[in-house]
């Protein structure tokens, strides 16, 4: 148990990249220049490039190459494909990318194997173009736009599919800018993001008008050890409560749910801690819950084992079955008995401890 969840200390540091690269095309955008200035204001050395080619350190030693990439932030222009939004069920109607890549070191990383090249964080400078593309998607989604159960959320746009936008916010300011734009957008819309970080201070005073939902990505302490470089679970919960008190709708992303030894006790403790912090949150918080079990592909497993060779995260295939997506990709998910035990546990525990929490989906 957390000794006193509400007294958890505020985050003691920010993630700051060791290397900031800004391409020539990014410098042609107001937001790109603003990111460069923010980075310099934080004492970071900024490399303003004469071209759009990124001079990345492709070290022969994989460990060195990984470390260098994870500490690099590149400010680039989002390609035209990013302005054609893709559906992102079951989370939201549409995926809107502010960046790609994440500075955290999670040994189950969902991005492993899905992004090409070294795992640097690429931030998009053409935020105006990205924002301008959104209105044509109003009412066109298949998750909340046309769902009786979730119609109250409006047309939803997920900003954390390929990044953790709060992790990079001190350098980019992109999340604050997008929250402010959604606040000014007089439409039935919602911006959504989930995070393993806790630096919400820049967001608390924004005129968000209730059109942005923050979710905290959570795991119990026994499994949060797989989430290197992130805020402590208690800090994430305190940040979520501060956002609720600031009028934001909030949510929980309990993920990835790991069916390792002792999981019932571990997740039972976590749900108790959540209830202690959020049980009396304001009605405007409209607490939602997303439950995502651990899964991996052959490609992501190979990448993760090269990034984190010492991890004891179980990817042995025990208690697993093979699942094929509609695109033909193969994933290893928990087998039916394990899934049934997990789902029954979470359904009953959440109903008992967080009766105001609305479960959006289980996967």
mmCIF file of C-alpha atoms in Angstrom:
data_model
loop_
_atom_site.group_PDB
_atom_site.id
_atom_site.type_symbol
_atom_site.label_atom_id
_atom_site.label_comp_id
_atom_site.label_asym_id
_atom_site.label_seq_id
_atom_site.Cartn_x
_atom_site.Cartn_y
_atom_site.Cartn_z
ATOM 1 C CA UNK A 1 0.000 0.000 0.000
ATOM 2 C CA UNK A 2 0.998 3.626 -0.432
ATOM 3 C CA UNK A 3 1.424 5.164 3.022
ATOM 4 C CA UNK A 4 -0.750 8.173 2.148
ATOM 5 C CA UNK A 5 -1.408 8.468 -1.575
ATOM 6 C CA UNK A 6 -2.408 12.128 -1.464
ATOM 7 C CA UNK A 7 0.842 13.101 0.218
ATOM 8 C CA UNK A 8 2.957 11.566 -2.562
ATOM 9 C CA UNK A 9 5.732 13.978 -3.484
ATOM 10 C CA UNK A 10 5.520 15.930 -6.689
ATOM 11 C CA UNK A 11 7.825 14.761 -9.451
ATOM 12 C CA UNK A 12 11.388 15.694 -8.637
ATOM 13 C CA UNK A 13 12.701 16.056 -12.156
ATOM 14 C CA UNK A 14 11.892 16.443 -15.778
ATOM 15 C CA UNK A 15 13.008 14.320 -18.678
ATOM 16 C CA UNK A 16 15.444 16.418 -20.623
ATOM 17 C CA UNK A 17 17.082 15.086 -23.784
ATOM 18 C CA UNK A 18 20.836 15.129 -24.080
ATOM 19 C CA UNK A 19 20.575 16.039 -27.733
ATOM 20 C CA UNK A 20 18.037 18.280 -29.502
ATOM 21 C CA UNK A 21 17.980 18.347 -33.298
ATOM 22 C CA UNK A 22 15.811 20.775 -35.269
ATOM 23 C CA UNK A 23 15.517 20.263 -39.000
ATOM 24 C CA UNK A 24 15.548 23.112 -41.501
ATOM 25 C CA UNK A 25 11.898 22.504 -42.407
ATOM 26 C CA UNK A 26 10.879 22.489 -38.738
ATOM 27 C CA UNK A 27 12.506 25.902 -38.269
ATOM 28 C CA UNK A 28 10.176 27.268 -40.929
ATOM 29 C CA UNK A 29 7.240 26.698 -38.541
ATOM 30 C CA UNK A 30 6.410 28.931 -35.587
ATOM 31 C CA UNK A 31 5.963 25.954 -33.281
ATOM 32 C CA UNK A 32 9.279 24.446 -34.372
ATOM 33 C CA UNK A 33 11.112 27.654 -33.531
ATOM 34 C CA UNK A 34 9.236 27.847 -30.213
ATOM 35 C CA UNK A 35 10.393 24.338 -29.277
ATOM 36 C CA UNK A 36 13.999 25.275 -30.045
ATOM 37 C CA UNK A 37 13.670 28.350 -27.825
ATOM 38 C CA UNK A 38 12.053 26.347 -25.005
ATOM 39 C CA UNK A 39 14.867 23.809 -25.156
ATOM 40 C CA UNK A 40 17.493 26.534 -24.952
ATOM 41 C CA UNK A 41 15.595 28.110 -22.069
ATOM 42 C CA UNK A 42 15.998 24.798 -20.237
ATOM 43 C CA UNK A 43 19.745 24.969 -20.791
ATOM 44 C CA UNK A 44 19.844 22.436 -23.604
ATOM 45 C CA UNK A 45 22.159 22.735 -26.581
ATOM 46 C CA UNK A 46 20.110 22.867 -29.766
ATOM 47 C CA UNK A 47 21.491 21.785 -33.140
ATOM 48 C CA UNK A 48 19.744 23.794 -35.844
ATOM 49 C CA UNK A 49 20.278 21.749 -38.986
ATOM 50 C CA UNK A 50 20.828 23.116 -42.476
ATOM 51 C CA UNK A 51 18.865 20.209 -44.001
ATOM 52 C CA UNK A 52 16.156 17.739 -42.992
ATOM 53 C CA UNK A 53 18.569 14.843 -42.595
ATOM 54 C CA UNK A 54 19.006 13.755 -38.991
ATOM 55 C CA UNK A 55 22.667 13.058 -38.073
ATOM 56 C CA UNK A 56 21.970 10.124 -35.767
ATOM 57 C CA UNK A 57 24.610 8.185 -33.870
ATOM 58 C CA UNK A 58 24.394 4.657 -35.275
ATOM 59 C CA UNK A 59 26.784 3.044 -32.826
ATOM 60 C CA UNK A 60 28.054 -0.451 -33.531
ATOM 61 C CA UNK A 61 27.294 -1.338 -29.913
ATOM 62 C CA UNK A 62 23.479 -1.842 -29.717
ATOM 63 C CA UNK A 63 23.371 -0.715 -26.077
ATOM 64 C CA UNK A 64 25.153 2.531 -26.868
ATOM 65 C CA UNK A 65 22.981 3.097 -29.911
ATOM 66 C CA UNK A 66 19.814 2.526 -27.895
ATOM 67 C CA UNK A 67 20.951 4.875 -25.104
ATOM 68 C CA UNK A 68 21.890 7.602 -27.582
ATOM 69 C CA UNK A 69 18.568 7.333 -29.419
ATOM 70 C CA UNK A 70 16.494 7.366 -26.231
ATOM 71 C CA UNK A 71 18.165 10.601 -25.139
ATOM 72 C CA UNK A 72 17.633 12.363 -28.486
ATOM 73 C CA UNK A 73 14.705 14.622 -29.375
ATOM 74 C CA UNK A 74 14.300 15.639 -32.999
ATOM 75 C CA UNK A 75 11.957 18.409 -34.114
ATOM 76 C CA UNK A 76 10.700 17.549 -37.582
ATOM 77 C CA UNK A 77 7.747 18.222 -39.876
ATOM 78 C CA UNK A 78 4.972 15.620 -39.821
ATOM 79 C CA UNK A 79 4.609 14.057 -43.273
ATOM 80 C CA UNK A 80 1.340 14.437 -45.215
ATOM 81 C CA UNK A 81 0.268 10.941 -44.104
ATOM 82 C CA UNK A 82 -0.008 12.250 -40.530
ATOM 83 C CA UNK A 83 -2.662 14.722 -41.654
ATOM 84 C CA UNK A 84 -4.863 11.831 -42.799
ATOM 85 C CA UNK A 85 -6.063 10.486 -39.469
ATOM 86 C CA UNK A 86 -6.390 6.784 -38.747
ATOM 87 C CA UNK A 87 -9.037 5.135 -36.530
ATOM 88 C CA UNK A 88 -7.747 3.956 -33.155
ATOM 89 C CA UNK A 89 -10.336 1.561 -31.706
ATOM 90 C CA UNK A 90 -11.128 0.791 -28.957
ATOM 91 C CA UNK A 91 -9.640 3.929 -27.383
ATOM 92 C CA UNK A 92 -10.995 6.710 -29.588
ATOM 93 C CA UNK A 93 -12.360 7.664 -32.977
ATOM 94 C CA UNK A 94 -9.105 9.022 -34.410
ATOM 95 C CA UNK A 95 -5.389 9.066 -33.734
ATOM 96 C CA UNK A 96 -3.733 12.480 -33.747
ATOM 97 C CA UNK A 97 0.045 12.324 -33.415
ATOM 98 C CA UNK A 98 1.930 15.193 -31.782
ATOM 99 C CA UNK A 99 5.117 13.125 -31.761
ATOM 100 C CA UNK A 100 6.463 9.613 -32.244
ATOM 101 C CA UNK A 101 8.709 7.918 -29.720
ATOM 102 C CA UNK A 102 8.941 8.016 -25.949
ATOM 103 C CA UNK A 103 11.765 8.694 -23.471
ATOM 104 C CA UNK A 104 10.618 6.021 -20.994
ATOM 105 C CA UNK A 105 12.301 2.627 -20.716
ATOM 106 C CA UNK A 106 9.437 0.128 -20.458
ATOM 107 C CA UNK A 107 10.488 -3.448 -21.084
ATOM 108 C CA UNK A 108 7.049 -4.249 -22.512
ATOM 109 C CA UNK A 109 7.053 -1.129 -24.758
ATOM 110 C CA UNK A 110 4.128 -1.102 -27.184
ATOM 111 C CA UNK A 111 6.168 0.881 -29.705
ATOM 112 C CA UNK A 112 8.934 -1.714 -30.007
ATOM 113 C CA UNK A 113 8.917 -3.199 -33.449
ATOM 114 C CA UNK A 114 6.251 -0.800 -34.756
ATOM 115 C CA UNK A 115 8.415 2.273 -35.374
ATOM 116 C CA UNK A 116 11.268 2.233 -37.861
ATOM 117 C CA UNK A 117 14.831 3.226 -37.095
ATOM 118 C CA UNK A 118 16.510 4.158 -33.794
ATOM 119 C CA UNK A 119 14.044 4.857 -30.941
ATOM 120 C CA UNK A 120 14.481 8.639 -30.894
ATOM 121 C CA UNK A 121 11.550 10.925 -30.101
ATOM 122 C CA UNK A 122 10.367 12.900 -33.136
ATOM 123 C CA UNK A 123 8.226 15.941 -32.317
ATOM 124 C CA UNK A 124 6.150 17.605 -34.995
ATOM 125 C CA UNK A 125 6.701 21.290 -35.700
ATOM 126 C CA UNK A 126 3.706 21.784 -37.999
ATOM 127 C CA UNK A 127 1.138 21.762 -35.212
ATOM 128 C CA UNK A 128 -1.021 24.287 -37.093
ATOM 129 C CA UNK A 129 -1.340 21.875 -40.019
ATOM 130 C CA UNK A 130 -2.224 18.999 -37.698
ATOM 131 C CA UNK A 131 -4.889 21.070 -35.931
ATOM 132 C CA UNK A 132 -6.333 22.319 -39.213
ATOM 133 C CA UNK A 133 -6.870 18.729 -40.378
ATOM 134 C CA UNK A 134 -9.125 17.776 -37.459
ATOM 135 C CA UNK A 135 -12.495 19.455 -38.201
ATOM 136 C CA UNK A 136 -13.228 17.326 -41.259
ATOM 137 C CA UNK A 137 -13.304 14.247 -38.974
ATOM 138 C CA UNK A 138 -16.110 15.555 -36.750
ATOM 139 C CA UNK A 139 -18.812 12.927 -36.300
ATOM 140 C CA UNK A 140 -17.040 10.505 -38.622
ATOM 141 C CA UNK A 141 -15.559 8.024 -36.141
ATOM 142 C CA UNK A 142 -16.800 4.553 -35.216
ATOM 143 C CA UNK A 143 -15.876 4.404 -31.516
ATOM 144 C CA UNK A 144 -17.500 7.341 -29.728
ATOM 145 C CA UNK A 145 -19.084 9.351 -32.556
ATOM 146 C CA UNK A 146 -21.575 6.568 -33.267
ATOM 147 C CA UNK A 147 -21.700 4.732 -29.945
ATOM 148 C CA UNK A 148 -24.715 5.027 -27.655
ATOM 149 C CA UNK A 149 -22.582 4.021 -24.668
ATOM 150 C CA UNK A 150 -19.876 6.638 -25.308
ATOM 151 C CA UNK A 151 -21.729 9.285 -27.284
ATOM 152 C CA UNK A 152 -21.283 11.767 -24.419
ATOM 153 C CA UNK A 153 -17.563 11.926 -25.203
ATOM 154 C CA UNK A 154 -18.182 13.394 -28.662
ATOM 155 C CA UNK A 155 -15.706 12.837 -31.473
ATOM 156 C CA UNK A 156 -12.545 11.671 -29.744
ATOM 157 C CA UNK A 157 -8.927 12.222 -30.753
ATOM 158 C CA UNK A 158 -6.190 10.106 -29.123
ATOM 159 C CA UNK A 159 -2.853 11.929 -28.721
ATOM 160 C CA UNK A 160 -0.809 9.196 -27.039
ATOM 161 C CA UNK A 161 -0.824 6.310 -29.477
ATOM 162 C CA UNK A 162 2.841 6.685 -30.459
ATOM 163 C CA UNK A 163 4.187 8.845 -27.640
ATOM 164 C CA UNK A 164 3.713 9.969 -24.053
ATOM 165 C CA UNK A 165 2.919 13.656 -24.659
ATOM 166 C CA UNK A 166 3.245 14.662 -21.002
ATOM 167 C CA UNK A 167 6.753 13.212 -20.787
ATOM 168 C CA UNK A 168 8.036 15.577 -23.469
ATOM 169 C CA UNK A 169 5.812 18.552 -22.633
ATOM 170 C CA UNK A 170 8.495 20.569 -20.772
ATOM 171 C CA UNK A 171 10.512 20.768 -23.991
ATOM 172 C CA UNK A 172 7.748 20.844 -26.605
ATOM 173 C CA UNK A 173 4.705 22.665 -25.213
ATOM 174 C CA UNK A 174 2.709 20.719 -27.810
ATOM 175 C CA UNK A 175 0.222 19.175 -25.394
ATOM 176 C CA UNK A 176 -0.628 22.521 -23.776
ATOM 177 C CA UNK A 177 -1.105 24.086 -27.203
ATOM 178 C CA UNK A 178 -3.458 21.320 -28.327
ATOM 179 C CA UNK A 179 -5.461 21.397 -25.068
ATOM 180 C CA UNK A 180 -5.929 25.157 -25.491
ATOM 181 C CA UNK A 181 -7.092 24.661 -29.089
ATOM 182 C CA UNK A 182 -9.642 22.038 -28.072
ATOM 183 C CA UNK A 183 -10.843 24.414 -25.351
ATOM 184 C CA UNK A 184 -11.490 27.068 -28.000
ATOM 185 C CA UNK A 185 -13.101 24.599 -30.421
ATOM 186 C CA UNK A 186 -16.861 25.027 -30.075
ATOM 187 C CA UNK A 187 -17.758 21.470 -31.007
ATOM 188 C CA UNK A 188 -18.639 18.155 -29.386
ATOM 189 C CA UNK A 189 -15.060 16.886 -29.219
ATOM 190 C CA UNK A 190 -12.562 15.446 -26.777
ATOM 191 C CA UNK A 191 -8.784 15.256 -26.833
ATOM 192 C CA UNK A 192 -7.430 12.230 -24.947
ATOM 193 C CA UNK A 193 -3.986 11.332 -23.683
ATOM 194 C CA UNK A 194 -2.564 8.749 -21.337
ATOM 195 C CA UNK A 195 0.726 9.086 -19.475
ATOM 196 C CA UNK A 196 3.169 7.484 -17.069
ATOM 197 C CA UNK A 197 4.442 10.899 -16.015
ATOM 198 C CA UNK A 198 3.214 13.440 -13.486
ATOM 199 C CA UNK A 199 4.332 16.935 -14.502
ATOM 200 C CA UNK A 200 0.839 18.381 -14.959
ATOM 201 C CA UNK A 201 1.622 21.883 -13.645
ATOM 202 C CA UNK A 202 1.557 23.552 -17.117
ATOM 203 C CA UNK A 203 -1.907 22.082 -17.770
ATOM 204 C CA UNK A 204 -3.749 23.044 -14.593
ATOM 205 C CA UNK A 205 -4.555 26.662 -15.490
ATOM 206 C CA UNK A 206 -5.408 26.100 -19.160
ATOM 207 C CA UNK A 207 -8.874 27.015 -20.418
ATOM 208 C CA UNK A 208 -9.644 23.419 -21.368
ATOM 209 C CA UNK A 209 -13.474 23.669 -21.118
ATOM 210 C CA UNK A 210 -13.620 19.980 -20.183
ATOM 211 C CA UNK A 211 -12.640 18.926 -23.703
ATOM 212 C CA UNK A 212 -9.467 17.030 -22.739
ATOM 213 C CA UNK A 213 -9.340 13.805 -20.752
ATOM 214 C CA UNK A 214 -6.108 12.784 -19.011
ATOM 215 C CA UNK A 215 -5.656 9.125 -18.142
ATOM 216 C CA UNK A 216 -2.896 7.754 -15.957
ATOM 217 C CA UNK A 217 -1.269 4.533 -17.123
ATOM 218 C CA UNK A 218 -0.877 2.424 -13.993
ATOM 219 C CA UNK A 219 0.545 -0.825 -12.730
ATOM 220 C CA UNK A 220 1.165 -2.046 -9.168
ATOM 221 C CA UNK A 221 4.634 -1.607 -7.711
ATOM 222 C CA UNK A 222 5.486 -5.267 -8.375
ATOM 223 C CA UNK A 223 5.099 -4.672 -12.115
ATOM 224 C CA UNK A 224 5.925 -0.959 -12.343
ATOM 225 C CA UNK A 225 9.552 -2.083 -12.121
ATOM 226 C CA UNK A 226 9.200 -2.775 -15.851
ATOM 227 C CA UNK A 227 8.557 0.964 -16.421
ATOM 228 C CA UNK A 228 11.982 2.551 -16.193
ATOM 229 C CA UNK A 229 12.374 6.309 -16.252
ATOM 230 C CA UNK A 230 8.739 7.043 -15.401
ATOM 231 C CA UNK A 231 7.059 8.763 -12.459
ATOM 232 C CA UNK A 232 6.209 6.702 -9.401
ATOM 233 C CA UNK A 233 2.670 5.328 -9.332
ATOM 234 C CA UNK A 234 1.795 7.521 -6.351
ATOM 235 C CA UNK A 235 2.935 10.610 -8.251
ATOM 236 C CA UNK A 236 0.821 9.663 -11.260
ATOM 237 C CA UNK A 237 -2.247 9.260 -9.063
ATOM 238 C CA UNK A 238 -1.682 12.586 -7.340
ATOM 239 C CA UNK A 239 -1.278 14.257 -10.745
ATOM 240 C CA UNK A 240 -4.539 12.707 -11.925
ATOM 241 C CA UNK A 241 -6.357 14.010 -8.849
ATOM 242 C CA UNK A 242 -4.934 17.492 -9.407
ATOM 243 C CA UNK A 243 -6.247 17.393 -12.960
ATOM 244 C CA UNK A 244 -9.677 16.289 -11.726
ATOM 245 C CA UNK A 245 -9.696 19.155 -9.230
ATOM 246 C CA UNK A 246 -8.847 21.494 -12.122
ATOM 247 C CA UNK A 247 -12.028 20.395 -13.895
ATOM 248 C CA UNK A 248 -10.583 17.908 -16.356
ATOM 249 C CA UNK A 249 -12.335 14.598 -17.009
ATOM 250 C CA UNK A 250 -9.942 11.804 -16.066
ATOM 251 C CA UNK A 251 -9.393 8.104 -16.547
ATOM 252 C CA UNK A 252 -7.326 5.075 -15.675
ATOM 253 C CA UNK A 253 -5.397 2.992 -18.176
ATOM 254 C CA UNK A 254 -4.502 -0.132 -16.232
ATOM 255 C CA UNK A 255 -1.966 -1.592 -18.600
ATOM 256 C CA UNK A 256 -0.427 -3.839 -19.407
ATOM 257 C CA UNK A 257 -2.168 -6.187 -16.983
ATOM 258 C CA UNK A 258 0.410 -8.850 -16.184
ATOM 259 C CA UNK A 259 -0.750 -12.259 -14.956
ATOM 260 C CA UNK A 260 2.426 -13.057 -13.013
ATOM 261 C CA UNK A 261 2.590 -14.719 -9.608
ATOM 262 C CA UNK A 262 0.768 -12.650 -6.989
ATOM 263 C CA UNK A 263 -1.201 -10.593 -9.509
ATOM 264 C CA UNK A 264 -4.442 -10.677 -7.503
ATOM 265 C CA UNK A 265 -2.828 -9.192 -4.414
ATOM 266 C CA UNK A 266 -0.831 -6.677 -6.450
ATOM 267 C CA UNK A 267 -3.761 -5.348 -8.465
ATOM 268 C CA UNK A 268 -6.054 -5.460 -5.449
ATOM 269 C CA UNK A 269 -3.649 -3.138 -3.638
ATOM 270 C CA UNK A 270 -3.417 -0.861 -6.669
ATOM 271 C CA UNK A 271 -7.192 -0.538 -6.954
ATOM 272 C CA UNK A 272 -7.377 0.261 -3.233
ATOM 273 C CA UNK A 273 -4.769 3.001 -3.679
ATOM 274 C CA UNK A 274 -6.671 4.423 -6.637
ATOM 275 C CA UNK A 275 -9.894 4.516 -4.627
ATOM 276 C CA UNK A 276 -8.126 6.347 -1.789
ATOM 277 C CA UNK A 277 -7.073 9.128 -4.170
ATOM 278 C CA UNK A 278 -9.972 9.334 -6.606
ATOM 279 C CA UNK A 279 -12.966 7.951 -4.736
ATOM 280 C CA UNK A 280 -14.263 11.433 -3.856
ATOM 281 C CA UNK A 281 -13.132 13.218 -7.024
ATOM 282 C CA UNK A 282 -15.496 15.874 -8.418
ATOM 283 C CA UNK A 283 -18.412 14.734 -10.577
ATOM 284 C CA UNK A 284 -16.808 16.499 -13.543
ATOM 285 C CA UNK A 285 -13.999 13.935 -13.390
ATOM 286 C CA UNK A 286 -16.294 11.370 -15.076
ATOM 287 C CA UNK A 287 -13.825 8.605 -14.220
ATOM 288 C CA UNK A 288 -13.286 6.056 -16.987
ATOM 289 C CA UNK A 289 -11.298 2.818 -16.936
ATOM 290 C CA UNK A 290 -9.481 1.073 -19.780
ATOM 291 C CA UNK A 291 -8.186 -2.451 -19.149
ATOM 292 C CA UNK A 292 -5.460 -3.768 -21.447
ATOM 293 C CA UNK A 293 -3.754 -7.116 -20.915
ATOM 294 C CA UNK A 294 -0.117 -7.734 -21.783
ATOM 295 C CA UNK A 295 0.519 -8.910 -25.316
ATOM 296 C CA UNK A 296 3.435 -8.943 -27.722
ATOM 297 C CA UNK A 297 4.345 -9.835 -31.287
ATOM 298 C CA UNK A 298 7.350 -11.868 -32.426
ATOM 299 C CA UNK A 299 8.873 -8.650 -33.765
ATOM 300 C CA UNK A 300 8.352 -6.629 -30.588
ATOM 301 C CA UNK A 301 9.673 -9.505 -28.458
ATOM 302 C CA UNK A 302 12.913 -9.606 -30.457
ATOM 303 C CA UNK A 303 13.367 -5.838 -30.182
ATOM 304 C CA UNK A 304 12.568 -5.750 -26.465
ATOM 305 C CA UNK A 305 14.937 -8.591 -25.667
ATOM 306 C CA UNK A 306 17.710 -6.683 -27.444
ATOM 307 C CA UNK A 307 16.875 -3.449 -25.582
ATOM 308 C CA UNK A 308 16.361 -5.024 -22.146
ATOM 309 C CA UNK A 309 18.319 -8.282 -22.027
ATOM 310 C CA UNK A 310 18.123 -8.471 -18.232
ATOM 311 C CA UNK A 311 14.358 -8.085 -17.931
ATOM 312 C CA UNK A 312 12.418 -10.853 -16.209
ATOM 313 C CA UNK A 313 9.150 -9.920 -17.916
ATOM 314 C CA UNK A 314 7.619 -13.229 -18.995
ATOM 315 C CA UNK A 315 7.438 -13.571 -22.769
ATOM 316 C CA UNK A 316 7.964 -17.339 -22.738
ATOM 317 C CA UNK A 317 4.580 -18.133 -24.251
ATOM 318 C CA UNK A 318 3.307 -19.883 -21.124
ATOM 319 C CA UNK A 319 -0.479 -19.492 -20.620
ATOM 320 C CA UNK A 320 -0.656 -17.776 -24.006
ATOM 321 C CA UNK A 321 -2.429 -18.281 -27.281
ATOM 322 C CA UNK A 322 -1.860 -16.890 -30.736
ATOM 323 C CA UNK A 323 -4.198 -14.188 -32.009
ATOM 324 C CA UNK A 324 -4.299 -12.819 -35.540
ATOM 325 C CA UNK A 325 -5.393 -9.278 -36.250
ATOM 326 C CA UNK A 326 -7.614 -8.369 -39.194
ATOM 327 C CA UNK A 327 -4.413 -7.352 -41.002
ATOM 328 C CA UNK A 328 -2.874 -10.794 -40.507
ATOM 329 C CA UNK A 329 -0.363 -9.830 -37.792
ATOM 330 C CA UNK A 330 0.260 -12.333 -34.999
ATOM 331 C CA UNK A 331 0.105 -11.482 -31.295
ATOM 332 C CA UNK A 332 0.670 -13.573 -28.208
ATOM 333 C CA UNK A 333 -2.187 -12.932 -25.760
ATOM 334 C CA UNK A 334 -3.233 -14.723 -22.575
ATOM 335 C CA UNK A 335 -5.213 -17.938 -23.035
ATOM 336 C CA UNK A 336 -8.938 -18.126 -22.344
ATOM 337 C CA UNK A 337 -8.780 -19.359 -18.705
ATOM 338 C CA UNK A 338 -6.251 -16.652 -17.769
ATOM 339 C CA UNK A 339 -8.285 -13.955 -19.524
ATOM 340 C CA UNK A 340 -11.467 -15.071 -17.778
ATOM 341 C CA UNK A 341 -9.796 -14.980 -14.354
ATOM 342 C CA UNK A 342 -8.327 -11.532 -14.990
ATOM 343 C CA UNK A 343 -11.542 -10.053 -16.355
ATOM 344 C CA UNK A 344 -13.682 -11.429 -13.530
ATOM 345 C CA UNK A 345 -11.265 -10.067 -10.933
ATOM 346 C CA UNK A 346 -11.087 -6.548 -12.359
ATOM 347 C CA UNK A 347 -14.818 -6.302 -12.993
ATOM 348 C CA UNK A 348 -15.716 -7.202 -9.424
ATOM 349 C CA UNK A 349 -12.910 -5.251 -7.728
ATOM 350 C CA UNK A 350 -13.557 -2.060 -9.648
ATOM 351 C CA UNK A 351 -17.308 -2.270 -9.026
ATOM 352 C CA UNK A 352 -16.668 -2.612 -5.299
ATOM 353 C CA UNK A 353 -13.916 -0.011 -4.897
ATOM 354 C CA UNK A 354 -14.663 2.480 -7.690
ATOM 355 C CA UNK A 355 -18.398 2.260 -8.377
ATOM 356 C CA UNK A 356 -18.334 5.613 -10.213
ATOM 357 C CA UNK A 357 -15.692 4.348 -12.630
ATOM 358 C CA UNK A 358 -16.988 3.541 -16.116
ATOM 359 C CA UNK A 359 -15.191 0.646 -17.829
ATOM 360 C CA UNK A 360 -14.791 1.573 -21.495
ATOM 361 C CA UNK A 361 -13.341 -1.679 -22.772
ATOM 362 C CA UNK A 362 -11.366 -4.804 -21.971
ATOM 363 C CA UNK A 363 -8.773 -6.169 -24.330
#
